[in-house]
Amino acid sequence: MDIKLLHEKGFDALLSLASNPKDVTPELAVHLWLIVFMTGVGTMKAIGKLPHQNSQLVGVLELLGGAVFLPGWPKLQELTGITVVYSYVFGCALIMSALGMVIADPKKRVSPVCWIHAALTLLFVHQQKIPPIMIFNNPIPSMAVVGGFIVYGFILGYSRNVRNAVEENKEKTS
C-alpha cells in the first residue's frame, strides 16, 4: 500500500493497515511515522507543552511540514499548483529547518531523537526518488537541498539564541 491509496480511500485505508500490518511497506512506514510524529510533536511545541529554546517556532515548522506538506494532499496540489514531489520537498525542508533550530541549543545538540528524525527525513527523500532540484540552472540532488535546510535552521536558531541571551543580559544589567 502506498500514500496514493491512502488519498483515495482515506480513513478506510488506515483501518485496513491496522488490521493487515504486513501491507505496510518500509517506505510507507517512514512516511506515516514522519507525518504522525512531526504533526503531534509540532502541535505540542507550538502550543507550549514541550518548551525549550525556540520551541514554538520549531513546533509551527514541524506542524506545517508534517500535517500540511508531507501528506501530499491532492487539494493542496489543486489550490497551489505544486506537485506532490515539491510538496514532499517543502515539507521535508520545513522539518529539517525545525530540527536545525533544535540542535542550535547546546543541550539538545546530542539528542538522538533529533538526529534520528533528520535521518528519517533524508531517508524519506531518498525513498521517494525525488529528482534533482534545479537551482540557478544547476541540478542539485534533492537530498543535498533538503539536508542543507538543517544548516539553515541551525543558523537561524543560533542567531535567535544569541539575540535572546543579549536581551537577557541587558535586562540584568539595567
mmCIF file of C-alpha atoms in Angstrom:
data_model
loop_
_atom_site.group_PDB
_atom_site.id
_atom_site.type_symbol
_atom_site.label_atom_id
_atom_site.label_comp_id
_atom_site.label_asym_id
_atom_site.label_seq_id
_atom_site.Cartn_x
_atom_site.Cartn_y
_atom_site.Cartn_z
ATOM 1 C CA MET A 1 0.000 0.000 0.000
ATOM 2 C CA ASP A 2 1.254 3.499 -0.693
ATOM 3 C CA ILE A 3 0.256 7.035 0.191
ATOM 4 C CA LYS A 4 -1.768 7.449 -3.030
ATOM 5 C CA LEU A 5 -4.101 4.681 -1.912
ATOM 6 C CA LEU A 6 -4.498 6.469 1.410
ATOM 7 C CA HIS A 7 -5.544 9.587 -0.508
ATOM 8 C CA GLU A 8 -8.126 7.637 -2.486
ATOM 9 C CA LYS A 9 -9.583 5.526 0.333
ATOM 10 C CA GLY A 10 -8.910 7.811 3.297
ATOM 11 C CA PHE A 11 -9.674 6.541 6.785
ATOM 12 C CA ASP A 12 -10.794 3.131 5.491
ATOM 13 C CA ALA A 13 -7.273 2.523 4.165
ATOM 14 C CA LEU A 14 -5.802 3.348 7.589
ATOM 15 C CA LEU A 15 -8.178 0.888 9.239
ATOM 16 C CA SER A 16 -7.152 -1.710 6.677
ATOM 17 C CA LEU A 17 -3.491 -1.117 7.522
ATOM 18 C CA ALA A 18 -4.207 -1.534 11.224
ATOM 19 C CA SER A 19 -5.748 -4.960 10.586
ATOM 20 C CA ASN A 20 -3.115 -6.013 7.982
ATOM 21 C CA PRO A 21 0.231 -4.567 9.105
ATOM 22 C CA LYS A 22 2.056 -6.774 6.601
ATOM 23 C CA ASP A 23 0.715 -4.431 3.885
ATOM 24 C CA VAL A 24 2.845 -1.605 5.265
ATOM 25 C CA THR A 25 5.960 -1.142 3.142
ATOM 26 C CA PRO A 26 9.112 0.343 4.704
ATOM 27 C CA GLU A 27 8.594 3.466 2.575
ATOM 28 C CA LEU A 28 5.031 3.904 3.821
ATOM 29 C CA ALA A 29 6.111 3.272 7.422
ATOM 30 C CA VAL A 30 8.701 6.066 7.256
ATOM 31 C CA HIS A 31 6.215 8.383 5.528
ATOM 32 C CA LEU A 32 3.430 7.766 8.054
ATOM 33 C CA TRP A 33 5.810 7.992 11.003
ATOM 34 C CA LEU A 34 7.088 11.404 9.885
ATOM 35 C CA ILE A 35 3.539 12.660 9.343
ATOM 36 C CA VAL A 36 2.266 11.414 12.715
ATOM 37 C CA PHE A 37 5.347 12.278 14.786
ATOM 38 C CA MET A 38 6.015 15.717 13.302
ATOM 39 C CA THR A 39 2.345 16.686 13.440
ATOM 40 C CA GLY A 40 1.946 15.507 17.033
ATOM 41 C CA VAL A 41 5.181 16.863 18.444
ATOM 42 C CA GLY A 42 4.892 20.032 16.354
ATOM 43 C CA THR A 43 1.430 20.690 17.776
ATOM 44 C CA MET A 44 2.640 20.140 21.336
ATOM 45 C CA LYS A 45 5.578 22.513 20.853
ATOM 46 C CA ALA A 46 3.505 25.143 19.036
ATOM 47 C CA ILE A 47 1.032 25.363 21.926
ATOM 48 C CA GLY A 48 3.832 25.488 24.506
ATOM 49 C CA LYS A 49 3.524 21.990 26.006
ATOM 50 C CA LEU A 50 7.122 20.931 25.164
ATOM 51 C CA PRO A 51 9.078 24.097 25.974
ATOM 52 C CA HIS A 52 12.719 24.644 25.002
ATOM 53 C CA GLN A 53 14.569 27.400 23.201
ATOM 54 C CA ASN A 54 12.700 28.357 20.026
ATOM 55 C CA SER A 55 10.154 25.578 20.654
ATOM 56 C CA GLN A 56 7.069 27.450 19.492
ATOM 57 C CA LEU A 57 8.592 28.422 16.141
ATOM 58 C CA VAL A 58 10.049 24.910 15.797
ATOM 59 C CA GLY A 59 6.599 23.491 16.542
ATOM 60 C CA VAL A 60 4.936 25.566 13.844
ATOM 61 C CA LEU A 61 7.538 24.440 11.272
ATOM 62 C CA GLU A 62 7.165 20.775 12.279
ATOM 63 C CA LEU A 63 3.383 21.045 12.220
ATOM 64 C CA LEU A 64 3.346 22.652 8.774
ATOM 65 C CA GLY A 65 5.834 20.140 7.409
ATOM 66 C CA GLY A 66 4.116 17.099 8.905
ATOM 67 C CA ALA A 67 0.446 17.958 8.568
ATOM 68 C CA VAL A 68 0.277 20.213 5.530
ATOM 69 C CA PHE A 69 3.021 19.233 3.095
ATOM 70 C CA LEU A 70 4.212 15.666 3.821
ATOM 71 C CA PRO A 71 0.835 14.036 3.234
ATOM 72 C CA GLY A 72 0.849 15.428 -0.319
ATOM 73 C CA TRP A 73 -2.836 16.364 -0.073
ATOM 74 C CA PRO A 74 -4.489 16.406 -3.524
ATOM 75 C CA LYS A 75 -6.490 19.516 -2.515
ATOM 76 C CA LEU A 76 -3.263 21.363 -1.669
ATOM 77 C CA GLN A 77 -1.902 20.489 -5.100
ATOM 78 C CA GLU A 78 -5.103 21.738 -6.670
ATOM 79 C CA LEU A 79 -5.041 25.034 -4.759
ATOM 80 C CA THR A 80 -1.347 25.831 -5.063
ATOM 81 C CA GLY A 81 -0.355 24.116 -8.287
ATOM 82 C CA ILE A 82 2.664 22.467 -6.666
ATOM 83 C CA THR A 83 3.242 18.814 -7.436
ATOM 84 C CA VAL A 84 3.268 16.125 -4.775
ATOM 85 C CA VAL A 85 7.041 15.841 -5.192
ATOM 86 C CA TYR A 86 7.580 19.503 -4.341
ATOM 87 C CA SER A 87 5.073 19.230 -1.512
ATOM 88 C CA TYR A 88 7.287 16.484 -0.069
ATOM 89 C CA VAL A 89 10.447 18.550 -0.593
ATOM 90 C CA PHE A 90 8.900 21.615 1.037
ATOM 91 C CA GLY A 91 7.588 19.572 3.984
ATOM 92 C CA CYS A 92 10.981 17.927 4.495
ATOM 93 C CA ALA A 93 12.752 21.295 4.232
ATOM 94 C CA LEU A 94 10.483 22.731 6.947
ATOM 95 C CA ILE A 95 11.151 19.726 9.175
ATOM 96 C CA MET A 96 14.911 19.912 8.653
ATOM 97 C CA SER A 97 14.848 23.665 9.398
ATOM 98 C CA ALA A 98 12.998 22.940 12.627
ATOM 99 C CA LEU A 99 15.470 20.210 13.594
ATOM 100 C CA GLY A 100 18.350 22.588 12.849
ATOM 101 C CA MET A 101 16.830 25.146 15.207
ATOM 102 C CA VAL A 102 16.553 22.493 17.921
ATOM 103 C CA ILE A 103 20.200 21.420 17.644
ATOM 104 C CA ALA A 104 21.252 25.090 17.883
ATOM 105 C CA ASP A 105 20.599 24.649 21.606
ATOM 106 C CA PRO A 106 23.744 23.003 23.033
ATOM 107 C CA LYS A 107 21.643 20.903 25.434
ATOM 108 C CA LYS A 108 19.610 19.464 22.540
ATOM 109 C CA ARG A 109 22.519 19.003 20.152
ATOM 110 C CA VAL A 110 23.193 15.485 21.419
ATOM 111 C CA SER A 111 19.535 14.455 21.321
ATOM 112 C CA PRO A 112 19.247 11.155 19.454
ATOM 113 C CA VAL A 113 15.582 11.925 18.710
ATOM 114 C CA CYS A 114 16.568 14.944 16.611
ATOM 115 C CA TRP A 115 19.259 13.120 14.684
ATOM 116 C CA ILE A 116 17.074 10.061 14.098
ATOM 117 C CA HIS A 117 14.321 12.246 12.638
ATOM 118 C CA ALA A 118 16.812 14.109 10.471
ATOM 119 C CA ALA A 119 17.999 10.736 9.137
ATOM 120 C CA LEU A 120 14.399 9.545 8.637
ATOM 121 C CA THR A 121 13.581 12.742 6.751
ATOM 122 C CA LEU A 122 16.545 12.237 4.416
ATOM 123 C CA LEU A 123 15.628 8.558 4.049
ATOM 124 C CA PHE A 124 12.111 9.622 3.045
ATOM 125 C CA VAL A 125 13.516 11.941 0.350
ATOM 126 C CA HIS A 126 15.730 9.092 -0.888
ATOM 127 C CA GLN A 127 12.842 6.579 -0.893
ATOM 128 C CA GLN A 128 10.629 8.904 -2.933
ATOM 129 C CA LYS A 129 13.304 9.089 -5.642
ATOM 130 C CA ILE A 130 12.788 12.833 -5.879
ATOM 131 C CA PRO A 131 14.642 14.164 -8.923
ATOM 132 C CA PRO A 132 17.391 16.793 -8.621
ATOM 133 C CA ILE A 133 16.179 20.310 -7.938
ATOM 134 C CA MET A 134 17.229 22.988 -10.406
ATOM 135 C CA ILE A 135 18.928 25.917 -8.687
ATOM 136 C CA PHE A 136 20.379 28.592 -10.991
ATOM 137 C CA ASN A 137 20.115 26.110 -13.893
ATOM 138 C CA ASN A 138 22.185 23.531 -11.998
ATOM 139 C CA PRO A 139 20.707 20.194 -10.902
ATOM 140 C CA ILE A 140 21.268 19.766 -7.160
ATOM 141 C CA PRO A 141 20.453 16.377 -5.586
ATOM 142 C CA SER A 142 17.238 16.703 -3.604
ATOM 143 C CA MET A 143 18.803 15.098 -0.519
ATOM 144 C CA ALA A 144 21.511 17.796 -0.546
ATOM 145 C CA VAL A 145 18.924 20.566 -0.830
ATOM 146 C CA VAL A 146 16.755 19.165 1.967
ATOM 147 C CA GLY A 147 19.818 18.326 4.084
ATOM 148 C CA GLY A 148 21.061 21.876 3.677
ATOM 149 C CA PHE A 149 17.999 23.145 5.481
ATOM 150 C CA ILE A 150 19.288 21.707 8.763
ATOM 151 C CA VAL A 151 22.216 24.138 8.420
ATOM 152 C CA TYR A 152 19.798 26.988 7.680
ATOM 153 C CA GLY A 153 17.747 26.057 10.754
ATOM 154 C CA PHE A 154 20.871 25.840 12.900
ATOM 155 C CA ILE A 155 21.994 29.321 11.840
ATOM 156 C CA LEU A 156 18.513 30.723 12.453
ATOM 157 C CA GLY A 157 18.218 29.011 15.840
ATOM 158 C CA TYR A 158 21.718 30.007 16.923
ATOM 159 C CA SER A 159 21.154 33.656 15.983
ATOM 160 C CA ARG A 160 17.854 33.669 17.897
ATOM 161 C CA ASN A 161 19.607 32.149 20.924
ATOM 162 C CA VAL A 162 22.350 34.790 20.811
ATOM 163 C CA ARG A 163 19.778 37.581 20.458
ATOM 164 C CA ASN A 164 17.803 36.220 23.424
ATOM 165 C CA ALA A 165 20.970 35.956 25.540
ATOM 166 C CA VAL A 166 21.944 39.560 24.699
ATOM 167 C CA GLU A 167 18.447 40.785 25.612
ATOM 168 C CA GLU A 168 18.509 38.872 28.916
ATOM 169 C CA ASN A 169 21.944 40.320 29.706
ATOM 170 C CA LYS A 170 20.676 43.871 29.009
ATOM 171 C CA GLU A 171 17.722 43.299 31.354
ATOM 172 C CA LYS A 172 20.022 42.033 34.120
ATOM 173 C CA THR A 173 22.412 44.990 33.830
ATOM 174 C CA SER A 174 19.746 47.706 33.687
#
